[in-house]
Each structure stands twice: as structure tokens, then as C-alpha cells.
Short mmCIF file of C-alpha atoms in Angstrom, two decimals:
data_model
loop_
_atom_site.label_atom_id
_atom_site.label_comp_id
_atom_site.label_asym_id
_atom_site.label_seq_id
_atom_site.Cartn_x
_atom_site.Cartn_y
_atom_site.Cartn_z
CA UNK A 1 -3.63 -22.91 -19.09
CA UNK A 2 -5.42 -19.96 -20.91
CA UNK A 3 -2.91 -17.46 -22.01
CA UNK A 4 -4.42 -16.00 -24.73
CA UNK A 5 -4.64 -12.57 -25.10
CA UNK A 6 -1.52 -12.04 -23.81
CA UNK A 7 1.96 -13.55 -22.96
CA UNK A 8 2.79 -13.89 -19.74
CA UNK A 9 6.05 -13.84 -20.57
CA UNK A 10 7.79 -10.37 -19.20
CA UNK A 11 6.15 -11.44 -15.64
CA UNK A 12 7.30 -15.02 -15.07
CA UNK A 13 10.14 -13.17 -13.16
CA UNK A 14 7.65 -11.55 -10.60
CA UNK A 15 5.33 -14.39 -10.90
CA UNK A 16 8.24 -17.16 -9.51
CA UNK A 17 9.22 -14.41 -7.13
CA UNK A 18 6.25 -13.83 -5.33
CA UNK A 19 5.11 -17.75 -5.70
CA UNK A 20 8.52 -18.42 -3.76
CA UNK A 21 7.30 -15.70 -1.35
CA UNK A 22 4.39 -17.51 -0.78
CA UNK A 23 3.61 -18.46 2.93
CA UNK A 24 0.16 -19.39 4.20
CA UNK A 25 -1.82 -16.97 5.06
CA UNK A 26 -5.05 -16.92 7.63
CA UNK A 27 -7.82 -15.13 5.91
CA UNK A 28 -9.15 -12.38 8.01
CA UNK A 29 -12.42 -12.50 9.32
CA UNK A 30 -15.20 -10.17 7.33
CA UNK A 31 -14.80 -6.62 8.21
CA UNK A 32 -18.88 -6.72 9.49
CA UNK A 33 -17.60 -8.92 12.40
CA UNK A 34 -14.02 -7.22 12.25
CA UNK A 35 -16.20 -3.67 13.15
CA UNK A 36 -18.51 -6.33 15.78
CA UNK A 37 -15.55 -6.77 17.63
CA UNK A 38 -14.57 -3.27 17.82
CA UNK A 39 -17.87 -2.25 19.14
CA UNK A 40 -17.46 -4.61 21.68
CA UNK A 41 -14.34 -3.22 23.09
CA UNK A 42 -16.19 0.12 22.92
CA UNK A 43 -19.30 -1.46 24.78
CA UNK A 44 -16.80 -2.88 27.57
CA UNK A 45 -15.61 0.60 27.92
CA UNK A 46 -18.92 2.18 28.29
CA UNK A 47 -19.78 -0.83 31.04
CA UNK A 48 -16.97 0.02 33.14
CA UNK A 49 -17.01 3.68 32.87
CA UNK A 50 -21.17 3.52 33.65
CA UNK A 51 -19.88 1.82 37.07
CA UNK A 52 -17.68 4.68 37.61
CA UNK A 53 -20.49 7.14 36.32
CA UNK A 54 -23.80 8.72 38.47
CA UNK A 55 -26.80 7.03 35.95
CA UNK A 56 -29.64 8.67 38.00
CA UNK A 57 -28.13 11.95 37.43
CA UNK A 58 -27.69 11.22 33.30
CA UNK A 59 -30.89 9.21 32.78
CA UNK A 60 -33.12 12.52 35.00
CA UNK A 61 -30.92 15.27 32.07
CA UNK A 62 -31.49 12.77 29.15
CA UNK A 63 -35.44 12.88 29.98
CA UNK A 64 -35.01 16.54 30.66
CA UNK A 65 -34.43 17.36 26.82
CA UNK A 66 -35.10 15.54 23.65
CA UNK A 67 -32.57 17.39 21.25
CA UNK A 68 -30.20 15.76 23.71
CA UNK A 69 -31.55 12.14 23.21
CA UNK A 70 -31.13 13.20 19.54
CA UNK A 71 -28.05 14.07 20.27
CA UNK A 72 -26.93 10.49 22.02
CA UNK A 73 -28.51 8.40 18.99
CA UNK A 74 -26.31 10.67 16.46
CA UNK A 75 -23.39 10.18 18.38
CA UNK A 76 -24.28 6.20 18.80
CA UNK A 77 -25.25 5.97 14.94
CA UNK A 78 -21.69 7.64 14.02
CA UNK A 79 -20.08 5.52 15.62
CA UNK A 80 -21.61 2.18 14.40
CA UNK A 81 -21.86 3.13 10.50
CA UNK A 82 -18.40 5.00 10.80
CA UNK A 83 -17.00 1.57 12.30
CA UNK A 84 -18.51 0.05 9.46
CA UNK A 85 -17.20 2.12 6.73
CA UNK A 86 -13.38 1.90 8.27
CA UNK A 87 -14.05 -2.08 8.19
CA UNK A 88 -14.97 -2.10 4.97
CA UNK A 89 -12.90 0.67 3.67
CA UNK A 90 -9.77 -1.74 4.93
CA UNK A 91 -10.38 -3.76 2.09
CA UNK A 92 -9.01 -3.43 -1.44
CA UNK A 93 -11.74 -3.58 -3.28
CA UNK A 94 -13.97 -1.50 -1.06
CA UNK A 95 -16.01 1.39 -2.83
CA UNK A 96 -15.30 4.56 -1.58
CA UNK A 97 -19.34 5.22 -1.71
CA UNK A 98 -18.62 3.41 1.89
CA UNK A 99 -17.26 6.86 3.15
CA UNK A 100 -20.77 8.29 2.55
CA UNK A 101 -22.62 5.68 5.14
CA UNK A 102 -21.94 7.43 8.58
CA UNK A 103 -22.62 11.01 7.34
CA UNK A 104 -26.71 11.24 7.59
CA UNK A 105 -25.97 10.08 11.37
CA UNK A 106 -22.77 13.12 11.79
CA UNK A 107 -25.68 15.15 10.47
CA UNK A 108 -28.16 14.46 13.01
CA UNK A 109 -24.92 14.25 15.64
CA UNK A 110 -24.52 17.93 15.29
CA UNK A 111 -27.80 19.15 14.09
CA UNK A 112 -28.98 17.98 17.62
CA UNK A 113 -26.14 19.58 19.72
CA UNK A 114 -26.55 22.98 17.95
CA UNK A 115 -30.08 22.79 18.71
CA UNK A 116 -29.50 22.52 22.21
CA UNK A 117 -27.25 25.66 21.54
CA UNK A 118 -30.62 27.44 20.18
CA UNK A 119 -32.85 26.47 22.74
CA UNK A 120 -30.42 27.67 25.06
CA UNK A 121 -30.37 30.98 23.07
CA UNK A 122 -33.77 31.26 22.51
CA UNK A 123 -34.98 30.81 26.08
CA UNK A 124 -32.14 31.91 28.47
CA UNK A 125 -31.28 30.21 31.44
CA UNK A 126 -31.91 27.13 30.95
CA UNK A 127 -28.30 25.81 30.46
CA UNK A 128 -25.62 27.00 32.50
CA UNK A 129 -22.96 28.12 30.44
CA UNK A 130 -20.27 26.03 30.73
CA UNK A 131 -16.59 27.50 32.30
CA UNK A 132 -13.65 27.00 30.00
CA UNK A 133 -12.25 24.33 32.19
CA UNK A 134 -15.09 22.06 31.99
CA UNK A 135 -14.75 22.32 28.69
CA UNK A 136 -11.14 21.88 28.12
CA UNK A 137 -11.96 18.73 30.21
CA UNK A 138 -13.99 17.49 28.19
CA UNK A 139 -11.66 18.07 25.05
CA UNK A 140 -9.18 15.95 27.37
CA UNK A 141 -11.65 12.92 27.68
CA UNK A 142 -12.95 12.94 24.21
CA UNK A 143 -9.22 13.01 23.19
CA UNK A 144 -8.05 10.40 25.85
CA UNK A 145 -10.60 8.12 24.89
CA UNK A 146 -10.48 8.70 21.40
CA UNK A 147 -6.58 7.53 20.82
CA UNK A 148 -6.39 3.96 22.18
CA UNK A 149 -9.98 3.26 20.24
CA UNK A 150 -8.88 4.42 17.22
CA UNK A 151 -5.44 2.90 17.78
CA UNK A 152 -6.91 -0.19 17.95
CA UNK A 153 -9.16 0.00 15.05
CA UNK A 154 -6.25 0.54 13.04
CA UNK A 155 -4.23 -2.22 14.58
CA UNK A 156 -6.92 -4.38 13.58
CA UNK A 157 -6.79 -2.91 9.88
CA UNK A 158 -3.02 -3.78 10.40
CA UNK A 159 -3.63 -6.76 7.70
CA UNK A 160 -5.99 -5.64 5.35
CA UNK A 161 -4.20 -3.78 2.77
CA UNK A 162 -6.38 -0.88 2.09
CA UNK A 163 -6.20 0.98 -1.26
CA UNK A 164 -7.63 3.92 -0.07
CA UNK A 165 -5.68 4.31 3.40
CA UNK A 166 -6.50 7.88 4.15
CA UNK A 167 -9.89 7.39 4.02
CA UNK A 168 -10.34 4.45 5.58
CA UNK A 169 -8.34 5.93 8.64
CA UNK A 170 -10.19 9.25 8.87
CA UNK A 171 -13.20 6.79 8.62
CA UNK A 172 -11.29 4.76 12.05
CA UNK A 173 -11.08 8.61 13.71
CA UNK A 174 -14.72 9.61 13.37
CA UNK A 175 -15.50 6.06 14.89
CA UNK A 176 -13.49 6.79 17.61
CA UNK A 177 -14.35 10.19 18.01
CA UNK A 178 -18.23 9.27 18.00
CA UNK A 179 -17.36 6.40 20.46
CA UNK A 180 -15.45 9.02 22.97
CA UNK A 181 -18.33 11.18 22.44
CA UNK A 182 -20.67 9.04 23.30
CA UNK A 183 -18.98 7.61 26.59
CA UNK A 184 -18.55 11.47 27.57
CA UNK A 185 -22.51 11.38 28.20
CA UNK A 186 -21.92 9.33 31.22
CA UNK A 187 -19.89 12.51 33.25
CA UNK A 188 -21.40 15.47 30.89
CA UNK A 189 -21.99 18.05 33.70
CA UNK A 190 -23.78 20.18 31.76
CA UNK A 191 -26.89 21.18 28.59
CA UNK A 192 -25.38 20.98 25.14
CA UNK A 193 -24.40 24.55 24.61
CA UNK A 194 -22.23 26.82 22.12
CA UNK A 195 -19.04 25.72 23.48
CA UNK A 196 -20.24 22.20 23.71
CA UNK A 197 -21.00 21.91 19.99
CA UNK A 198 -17.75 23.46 18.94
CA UNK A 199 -15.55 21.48 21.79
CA UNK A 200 -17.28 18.07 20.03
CA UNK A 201 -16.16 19.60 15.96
CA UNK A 202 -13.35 20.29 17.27
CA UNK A 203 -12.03 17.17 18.93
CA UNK A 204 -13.93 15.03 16.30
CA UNK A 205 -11.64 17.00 13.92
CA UNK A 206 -8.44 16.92 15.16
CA UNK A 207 -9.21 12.97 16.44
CA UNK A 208 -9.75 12.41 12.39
CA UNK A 209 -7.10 14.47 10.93
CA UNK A 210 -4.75 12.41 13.52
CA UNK A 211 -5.85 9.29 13.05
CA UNK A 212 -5.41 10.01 8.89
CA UNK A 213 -2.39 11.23 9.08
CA UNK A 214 -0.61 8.81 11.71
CA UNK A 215 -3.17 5.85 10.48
CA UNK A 216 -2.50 5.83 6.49
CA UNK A 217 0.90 4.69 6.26
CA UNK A 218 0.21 1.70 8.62
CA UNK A 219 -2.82 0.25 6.76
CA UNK A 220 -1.81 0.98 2.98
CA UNK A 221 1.55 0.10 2.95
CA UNK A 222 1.67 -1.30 -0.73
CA UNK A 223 5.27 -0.72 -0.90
CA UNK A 224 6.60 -2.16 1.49
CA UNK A 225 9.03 -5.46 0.56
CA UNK A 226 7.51 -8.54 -0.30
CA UNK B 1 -17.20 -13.27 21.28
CA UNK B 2 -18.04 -14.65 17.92
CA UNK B 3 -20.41 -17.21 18.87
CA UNK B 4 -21.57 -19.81 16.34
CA UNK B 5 -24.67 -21.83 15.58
CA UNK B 6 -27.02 -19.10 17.57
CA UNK B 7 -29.64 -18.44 15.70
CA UNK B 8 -30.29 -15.03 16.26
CA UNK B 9 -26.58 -14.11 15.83
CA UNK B 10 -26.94 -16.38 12.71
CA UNK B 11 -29.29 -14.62 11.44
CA UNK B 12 -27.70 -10.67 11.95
CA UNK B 13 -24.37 -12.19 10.81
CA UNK B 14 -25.86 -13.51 7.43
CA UNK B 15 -27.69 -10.50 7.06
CA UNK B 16 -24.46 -8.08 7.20
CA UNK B 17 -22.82 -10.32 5.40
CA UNK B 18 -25.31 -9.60 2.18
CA UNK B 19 -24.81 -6.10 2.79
CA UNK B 20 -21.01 -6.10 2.75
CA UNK B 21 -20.74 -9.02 0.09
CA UNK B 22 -23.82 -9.24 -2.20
CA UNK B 23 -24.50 -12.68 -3.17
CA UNK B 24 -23.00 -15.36 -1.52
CA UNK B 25 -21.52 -18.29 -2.54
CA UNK B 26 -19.30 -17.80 -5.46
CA UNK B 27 -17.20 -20.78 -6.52
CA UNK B 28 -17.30 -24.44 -5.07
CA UNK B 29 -14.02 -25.56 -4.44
CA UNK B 30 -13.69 -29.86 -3.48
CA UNK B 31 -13.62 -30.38 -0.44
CA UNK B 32 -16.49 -27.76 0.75
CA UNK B 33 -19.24 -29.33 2.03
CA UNK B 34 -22.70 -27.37 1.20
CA UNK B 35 -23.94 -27.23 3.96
CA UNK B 36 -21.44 -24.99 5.29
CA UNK B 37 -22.12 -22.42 2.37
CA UNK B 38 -25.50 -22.08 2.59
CA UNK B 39 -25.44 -21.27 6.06
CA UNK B 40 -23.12 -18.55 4.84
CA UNK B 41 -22.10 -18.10 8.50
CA UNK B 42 -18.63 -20.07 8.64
CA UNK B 43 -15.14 -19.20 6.36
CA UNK B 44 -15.47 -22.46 5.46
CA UNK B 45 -12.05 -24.55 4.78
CA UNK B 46 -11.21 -24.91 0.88
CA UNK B 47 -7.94 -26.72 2.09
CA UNK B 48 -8.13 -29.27 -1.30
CA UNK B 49 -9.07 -27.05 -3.86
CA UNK B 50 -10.62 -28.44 -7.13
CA UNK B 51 -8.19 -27.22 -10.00
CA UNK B 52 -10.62 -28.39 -12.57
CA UNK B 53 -13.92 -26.63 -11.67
CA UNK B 54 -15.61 -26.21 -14.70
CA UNK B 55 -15.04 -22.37 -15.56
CA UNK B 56 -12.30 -20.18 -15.35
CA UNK B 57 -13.55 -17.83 -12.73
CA UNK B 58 -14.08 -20.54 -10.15
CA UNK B 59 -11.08 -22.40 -11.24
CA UNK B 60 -9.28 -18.90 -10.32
CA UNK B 61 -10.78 -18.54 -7.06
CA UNK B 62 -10.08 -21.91 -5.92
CA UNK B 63 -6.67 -21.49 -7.00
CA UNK B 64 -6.60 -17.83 -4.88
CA UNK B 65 -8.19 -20.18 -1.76
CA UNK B 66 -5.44 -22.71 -2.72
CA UNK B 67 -2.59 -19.77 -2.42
CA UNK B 68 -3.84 -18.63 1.05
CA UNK B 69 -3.51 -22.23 2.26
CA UNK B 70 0.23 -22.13 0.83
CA UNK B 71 0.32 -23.54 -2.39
CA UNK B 72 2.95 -22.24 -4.65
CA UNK B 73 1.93 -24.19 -7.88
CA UNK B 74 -1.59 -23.01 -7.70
CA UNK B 75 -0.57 -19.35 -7.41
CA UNK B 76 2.08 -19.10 -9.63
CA UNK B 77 -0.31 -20.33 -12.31
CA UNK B 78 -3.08 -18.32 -10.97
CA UNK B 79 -0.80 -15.00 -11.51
CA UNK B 80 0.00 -16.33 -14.90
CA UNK B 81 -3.90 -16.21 -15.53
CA UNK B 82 -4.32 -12.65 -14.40
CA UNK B 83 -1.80 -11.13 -16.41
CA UNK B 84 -4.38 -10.77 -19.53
CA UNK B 85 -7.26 -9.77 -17.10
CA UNK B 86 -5.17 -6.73 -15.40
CA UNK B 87 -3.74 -5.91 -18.63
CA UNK B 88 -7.08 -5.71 -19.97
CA UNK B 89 -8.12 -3.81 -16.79
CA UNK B 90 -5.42 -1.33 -17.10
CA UNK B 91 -5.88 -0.53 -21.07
CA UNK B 92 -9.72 -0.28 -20.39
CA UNK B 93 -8.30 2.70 -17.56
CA UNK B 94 -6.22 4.99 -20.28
CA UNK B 95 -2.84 3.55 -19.15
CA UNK B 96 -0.50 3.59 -22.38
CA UNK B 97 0.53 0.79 -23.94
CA UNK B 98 4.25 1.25 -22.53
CA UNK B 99 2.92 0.98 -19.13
CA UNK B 100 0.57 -1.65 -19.13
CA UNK B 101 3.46 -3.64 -17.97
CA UNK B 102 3.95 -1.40 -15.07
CA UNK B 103 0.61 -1.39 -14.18
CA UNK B 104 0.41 -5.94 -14.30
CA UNK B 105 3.09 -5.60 -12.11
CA UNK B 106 2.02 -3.42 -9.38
CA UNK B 107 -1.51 -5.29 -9.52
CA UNK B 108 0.33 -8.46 -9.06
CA UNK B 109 2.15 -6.91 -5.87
CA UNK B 110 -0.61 -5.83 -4.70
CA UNK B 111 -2.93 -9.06 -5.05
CA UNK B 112 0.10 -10.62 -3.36
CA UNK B 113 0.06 -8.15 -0.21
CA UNK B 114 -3.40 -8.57 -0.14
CA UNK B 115 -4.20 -12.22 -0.31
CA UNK B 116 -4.87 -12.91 2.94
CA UNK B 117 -8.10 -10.50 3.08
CA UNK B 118 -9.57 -12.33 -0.28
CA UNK B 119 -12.79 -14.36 0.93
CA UNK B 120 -13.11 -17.37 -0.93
CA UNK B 121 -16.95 -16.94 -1.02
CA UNK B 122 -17.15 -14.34 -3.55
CA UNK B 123 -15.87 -13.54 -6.76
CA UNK B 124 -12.43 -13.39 -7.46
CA UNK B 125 -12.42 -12.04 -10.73
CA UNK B 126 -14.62 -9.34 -9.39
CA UNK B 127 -11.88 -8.40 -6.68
CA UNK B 128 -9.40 -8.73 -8.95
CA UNK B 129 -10.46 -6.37 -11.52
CA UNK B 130 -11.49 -3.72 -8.47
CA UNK B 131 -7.75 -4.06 -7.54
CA UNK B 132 -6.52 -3.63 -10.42
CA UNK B 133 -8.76 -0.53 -12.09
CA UNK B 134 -7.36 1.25 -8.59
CA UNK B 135 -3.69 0.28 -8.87
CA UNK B 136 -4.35 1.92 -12.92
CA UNK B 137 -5.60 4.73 -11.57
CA UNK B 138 -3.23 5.39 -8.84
CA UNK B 139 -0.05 4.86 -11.92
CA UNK B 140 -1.82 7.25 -14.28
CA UNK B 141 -2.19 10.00 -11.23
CA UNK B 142 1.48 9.29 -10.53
CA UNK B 143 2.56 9.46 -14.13
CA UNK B 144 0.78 12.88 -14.44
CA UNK B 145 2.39 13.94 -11.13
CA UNK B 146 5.95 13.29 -12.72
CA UNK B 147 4.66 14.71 -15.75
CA UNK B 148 4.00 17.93 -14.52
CA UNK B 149 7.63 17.63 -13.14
CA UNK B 150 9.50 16.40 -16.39
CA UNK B 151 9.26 17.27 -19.99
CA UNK B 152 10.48 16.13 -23.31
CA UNK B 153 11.99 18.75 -25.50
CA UNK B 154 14.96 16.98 -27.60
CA UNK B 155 15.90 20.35 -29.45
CA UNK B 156 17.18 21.87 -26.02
CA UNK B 157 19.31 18.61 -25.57
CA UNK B 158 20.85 19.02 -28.99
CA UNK B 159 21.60 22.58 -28.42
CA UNK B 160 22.99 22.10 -25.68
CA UNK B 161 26.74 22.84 -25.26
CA UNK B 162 28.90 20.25 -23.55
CA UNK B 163 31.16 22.08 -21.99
CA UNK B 164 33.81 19.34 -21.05
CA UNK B 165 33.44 17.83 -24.43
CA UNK B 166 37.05 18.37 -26.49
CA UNK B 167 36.74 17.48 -30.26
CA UNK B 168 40.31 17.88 -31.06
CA UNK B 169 40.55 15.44 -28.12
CA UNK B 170 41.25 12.61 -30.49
CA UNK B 171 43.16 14.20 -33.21
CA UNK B 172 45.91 15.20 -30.50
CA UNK B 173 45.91 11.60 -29.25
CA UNK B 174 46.20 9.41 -32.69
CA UNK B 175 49.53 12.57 -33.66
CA UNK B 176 51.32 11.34 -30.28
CA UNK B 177 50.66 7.87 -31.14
CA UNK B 178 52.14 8.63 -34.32
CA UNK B 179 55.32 10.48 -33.57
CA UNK B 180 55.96 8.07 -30.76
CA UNK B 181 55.36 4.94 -33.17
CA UNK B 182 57.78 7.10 -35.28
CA UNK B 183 60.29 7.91 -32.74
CA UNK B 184 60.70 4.10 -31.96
CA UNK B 185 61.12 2.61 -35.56
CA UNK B 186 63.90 4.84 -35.71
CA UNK B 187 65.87 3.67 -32.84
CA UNK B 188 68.72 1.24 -32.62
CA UNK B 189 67.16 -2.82 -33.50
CA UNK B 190 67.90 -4.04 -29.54
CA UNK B 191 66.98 -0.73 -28.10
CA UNK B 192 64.08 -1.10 -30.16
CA UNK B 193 63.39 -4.61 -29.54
CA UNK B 194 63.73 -4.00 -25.67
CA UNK B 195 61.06 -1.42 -25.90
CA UNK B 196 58.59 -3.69 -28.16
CA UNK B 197 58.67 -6.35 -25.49
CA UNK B 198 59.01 -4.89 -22.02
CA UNK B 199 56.78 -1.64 -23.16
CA UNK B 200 54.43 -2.45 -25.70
CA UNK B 201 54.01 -6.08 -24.83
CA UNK B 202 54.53 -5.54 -20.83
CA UNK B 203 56.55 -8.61 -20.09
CA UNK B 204 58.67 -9.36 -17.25
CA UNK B 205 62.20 -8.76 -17.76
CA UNK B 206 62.58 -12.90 -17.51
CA UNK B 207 60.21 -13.49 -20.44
CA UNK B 208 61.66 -11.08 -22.55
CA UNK B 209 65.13 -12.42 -21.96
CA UNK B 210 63.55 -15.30 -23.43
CA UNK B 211 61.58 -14.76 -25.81
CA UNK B 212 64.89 -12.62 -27.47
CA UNK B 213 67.49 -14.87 -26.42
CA UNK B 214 69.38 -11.75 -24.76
CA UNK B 215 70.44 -11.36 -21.40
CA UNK B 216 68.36 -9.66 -18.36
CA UNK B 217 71.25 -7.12 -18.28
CA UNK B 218 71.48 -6.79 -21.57
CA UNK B 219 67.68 -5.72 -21.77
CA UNK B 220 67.40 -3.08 -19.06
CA UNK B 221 70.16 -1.82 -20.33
CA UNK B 222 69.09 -1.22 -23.99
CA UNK B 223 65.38 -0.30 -22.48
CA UNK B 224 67.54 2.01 -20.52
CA UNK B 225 69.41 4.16 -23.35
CA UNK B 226 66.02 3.70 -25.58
CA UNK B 227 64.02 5.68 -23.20
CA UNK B 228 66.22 8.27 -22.63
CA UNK B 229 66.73 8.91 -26.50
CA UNK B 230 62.98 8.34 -26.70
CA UNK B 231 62.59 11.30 -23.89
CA UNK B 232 65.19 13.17 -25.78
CA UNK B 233 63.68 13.01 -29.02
CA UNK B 234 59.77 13.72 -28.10
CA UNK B 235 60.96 16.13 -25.64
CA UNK B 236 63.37 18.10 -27.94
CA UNK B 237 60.50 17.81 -30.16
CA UNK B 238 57.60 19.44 -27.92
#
């Protein structure tokens, strides 16, 4: 056995320790098809809530604006590279250049909505401003929606013993938050407006601020007991 | 949901797997047929690891594959292997040479925590030496943390005062020592002898009868009068 540079000595301790500790372990399953998985959930979800949803009414104000198709393919992209990141994040050798990947996509997420907020301002009355309730309503869903997804993104994590933990679950609430964002579409009553755009920041920022905070302790527990 | 063997999902799954892992395969353990690497779609099984693959890094992550299936031998001597690597890690980070053993330690906890998400298809010295550059940098953030806490400034500790402290302390004690040692020689022999062996000695009454030869009665009752002339003296004394 090479032990060259340095004696192993001081360790043997630890080293007979955590070889006694030993138990067989099943390797988990790359985070690519670990984030697969989770998209699948999220694609079940949209299938059941698209039964429960009017698709005519959606598919005739999706073809009514393009900032609002814009919109939809931020939201969608968000979701997929933040799912991504949080999968690979989970890991303890991840880079944390993977925090970077689902930005561009945030980018076009909200560029999009606030255009439809310009539009709107630019050429009045063709958005109905939105009442406070529906908006608060909206908060609700992207909220409702947004806990069990990102719950379960970081039950999955539950075993891969991430370095950088707060990252990786802020990374687990913008996936959710894009996902709930993106199954709103199917019951958004209304144009992408002022409200709209800062109803979305807002509940993508408390959803990620959550998720960090409740998130990091469960995924990068390093010191726990053997 | 996973489904195997589909070419199309073959082909995406391969694909992301590049862009997660880089190259693929790493080491070639026994027992790992090829074809099940090249198609780079399947965790294959390196249940019977092959402890004498030619170079160290594959030996290592054979060994790591070895210690996720359960073997103890295998991963005690893999740990004893990266010892030198994470202490090399950690001095390469700035961590003092006092800590270095801190730092092995907490890189060998956390490779241990973390075993079951190491994928046999890729490096492991390469995941190792991620782990343990993090773990280095996390101490040396901590140990700044608790330095801007603590500080070292041995001229306040020597200056000090203990206020409980009592020099003469000692002094006092060895003078009644003295005058009691004193106060004894000068009794009466049995009184004297009664004290030496019940007192000083802390026998029973039955082994000092005896050890002396004297009666039980006999002893208490010379202990008796030598205490109170004892008391008498140091007393009239103080």
C-alpha cells in the first residue's frame, strides 16, 4: 500500500471507525435522470390540472400575444435548467458555475412578463387590470403548488450530501417556483400586467428564500453522526 | 419511468450524461463487462472489484465501488490511501500545518457521508480532491470566523491578577504541620503511640491493638487524653 508522503498514522482511529460503520450503500441514480424524474411529477401535474383547465380559452390568449408565449418558454426553461442545477448542485463535487445555468432563461421569464406590462402601458386597454383578489389568488396557487414540488425535490436530494446546501436548495425553489408558474398558465384569467410581474418576483422569491432556508439543513447535513 | 434499451431515450440519456460527467468510463473494475460501459447508459455492477488494476487511481475507484457494495477491507485501505492526497489538497488550500489534520479528518467524514452518490464511472481521485479543496475551504472560513472571535495576547494572561490565588497559602499549611508534628513528639510514648496508629496510620482500633500489643481499651483511652492535650496545647497556642 502506498503511504508515502505521509503517515497515516493519527487517522487509523477514524479510518477503523468509519470502516466498521460501513454498510452497503445503493448508489443514487445520476442527478440528469434524478431532475428527469422530477419533471415528470411536474408533467403529471400539468396533465391533470389541463383536465381541470378551459385549453380553448388559454391556447385563443397564448396566440393573442407573443411576449406571453415568451413568457411560457421562460417560465418552462427555468424550470428545466433550474431542476438541473439543484440535481447537480446535490452533489459534492458539483461546481457552483451550475447556479449560473437557469439564469439566461429567469431573464427571458421576466423580461417577457414586464413587457406585457409595457404594452399594456403603452397602448391602454388592452389588459384589464387585474383586482387584488385575483391576484392574491394567484400568489395562493403559485405558493400551493410551489411547496409539495419543491418538497419533493429536496426529499429526493435527501441522500446526496451536498456541499453547497443553500444553493442547491434555492436552486430546488426557483424550480419549483418556475414549475407553479408555469401550471398557473392553465387558469391565468388575465394579460401579464404590473401586478402580474411583481405577484410572479414575489412568490418566486419568497418560494426560494423558503425552500433555502427550510431546505439546507436537510440536504447538507455533514455533521450529523456517522 | 426510466426505460432502458430505447434508443432514443438511449441516446438523450448518454448525451446528459456527457454534460453532467465529461468523459465516461473511468476505471475498469473485474467483473464489468464492456459492453455495459460503452453504452454508458446502465450503473453497471462492480460487485468483484479488481484490487490490482494497474494504477493507483483505478485501483482507488474500484476500491470506492468495492466500499459501496460493503466491503470494509477495501475501504479502510482506500481511506488509508487518501490521507496523503487530502493532506496534499488541504496544504495546496492555505490550511496550516496544525490543521491539516483537521482538515483529513473532516474530508474523510465527509467522503464517508457521501459514498453512496460516488459513480463508479468517473474519476475518483477527481471527486475526491473536489471534496476535499471544499471541506479546506469551509475549515479556513471557520477558523477565520473564530478568529475574529478569539485572540492571543499572553501578556494580558500574565498580568492578570488571580484573585483567589493565596501565596502564603502554603507557608501557613507546612507551620501547622510543624507545630502539630511538634505537639505530638512531645506527648506521653502510649498517648503518642495511640495517635501514630489510629491517626496518622488510620487503623481500626483491632489492628492497632495488634500491631502494639495493647488493649482496645487501653488505646481509646490513651487516643482519648492525647487529643485533648493535643486540643489543649494547639488551642492554648492559637
Amino acid at each position: 500500500m502506498p503511504q508515502t508522503t505521509n503517515d497515516p498514522g493519527p487517522h487509523d482511529a477514524l479510518i477503523g471507525r468509519l470502516a466498521a460503520d460501513l454498510t452497503p450503500v445503493r448508489r443514487l441514480s445520476p442527478p440528469h435522470r434524478q431532475a428527469l424524474a422530477w419533471l415528470a411529477a411536474v408533467a403529471a401535474a400539468a396533465i391533470v390540472l389541463a383536465a381541470l383547465a378551459d385549453i380553448a380559452t388559454m391556447a385563443a390568449r397564448l396566440a393573442a400575444a407573443s411576449d406571453l408565449w415568451l413568457a411560457v418558454v421562460g417560465e418552462v426553461a427555468t424550470m428545466v435548467l433550474a431542476a438541473f442545477a439543484a440535481f447537480a448542485l446535490g452533489r459534492p463535487d458539483a461546481s457552483r458555475a451550475w447556479a449560473l445555468a437557469p439564469l439566461p432563461a429567469l431573464v427571458l421569464w421576466l423580461a417577457a412578463t414586464g413587457a406585457g406590462c409595457l404594452r399594456d402601458w403603452v397602448v391602454p386597454g388592452t389588459a384589464d387590470i387585474p383586482p387584488m383578489e385575483e391576484a392574491r389568488e394567484c400568489l395562493t396557487f403559485i405558493l400551493a403548488v410551489s411547496i409539495p414540488l419543491s418538497a419533493l425535490m429536496i426529499f429526493m436530494l435527501r441522500r446526496s450530501l451536498s456541499l453547497q446546501p443553500g444553493l442547491t436548495a434555492a436552486m430546488a425553489g426557483l424550480a419549483a417556483a418556475a414549475a407553479a408558474a408555469t401550471l398557473l398558465n392553465f387558469f391565468h384569467p388575465f394579460d401579464a400586467t404590473a401586478t402580474d410581474l411583481a405577484v410572479h418576483t414575489g412568490a418566486v422569491l419568497l418560494v426560494v428564500v423558503a425552500s433555502r432556508r427550510l431546505g439546507a439543513k436537510r440536504i447538507g447535513n455533514i455533521s450529523a453522526p456517522v | 419511468m426510466i426505460q432502458r434499451n430505447v434508443m432514443p431515450w438511449a441516446w438523450t440519456d448518454t448525451l446528459l450524461a456527457q454534460v453532467f460527467h465529461g468523459s465516461l468510463p473511468a476505471a475498469r473494475c473485474d467483473g464489468d463487462a464492456p459492453a455495459q460501459t460503452s453504452r454508458g447508459t446502465t450503473m453497471t455492477d462492480f460487485s468483484v472489484p479488481d484490487f490490482s488494476a494497474p494504477d493507483p487511481p483505478s485501483r482507488r475507484s474500484c476500491r470506492m465501488a468495492a466500499a459501496q457494495a460493503g466491503d470494509a477491507t477495501a475501504y479502510a485501505d482506500l481511506l488509508r490511501e487518501c490521507v496523503p492526497i487530502i493532506a496534499a489538497v488541504a496544504r495546496r488550500c492555505g490550511v496550516p500545518a496544525d490543521r491539516v489534520d483537521d482538515a483529513v479528518q473532516d474530508v474523510l467524514l465527509t467522503v464517508h457521508r457521501a459514498r453512496a452518490s460516488y459513480d463508479p464511472r468517473r474519476p475518483f481521485d477527481a471527486w475526491l480532491r473536489v471534496i476535499a479543496e471544499r471541506r479546506s475551504i469551509d475549515l479556513l472560513r471557520r477558523q477565520r470566523r473564530q478568529g475574529g472571535r478569539e485572540f492571543h495576547a499572553p501578556f494580558a494572561v500574565e498580568n492578570t491578577v488571580d484573585m483567589a490565588a493565596d501565596p502564603g497559602r502554603g507557608l501557613d499549611e507546612a507551620e501547622a504541620a510543624g507545630q502539630i508534628g511538634r505537639a505530638v513528639a512531645a506527648l506521653p510514648s502510649r498517648q503518642r503511640e495511640a495517635v501514630h496508629h489510629l491517626v496518622f496510620e488510620e487503623r481500626s482500633l483491632a489492628d492497632a491493638a495488634q500491631a502494639t500489643g495493647r488493649s482496645v481499651g487501653s488505646l481509646k483511652v490513651n487516643l482519648h487524653r492525647a487529643l485533648k492535650a493535643l486540643r489543649h496545647k494547639l488551642g492554648g497556642e492559637n
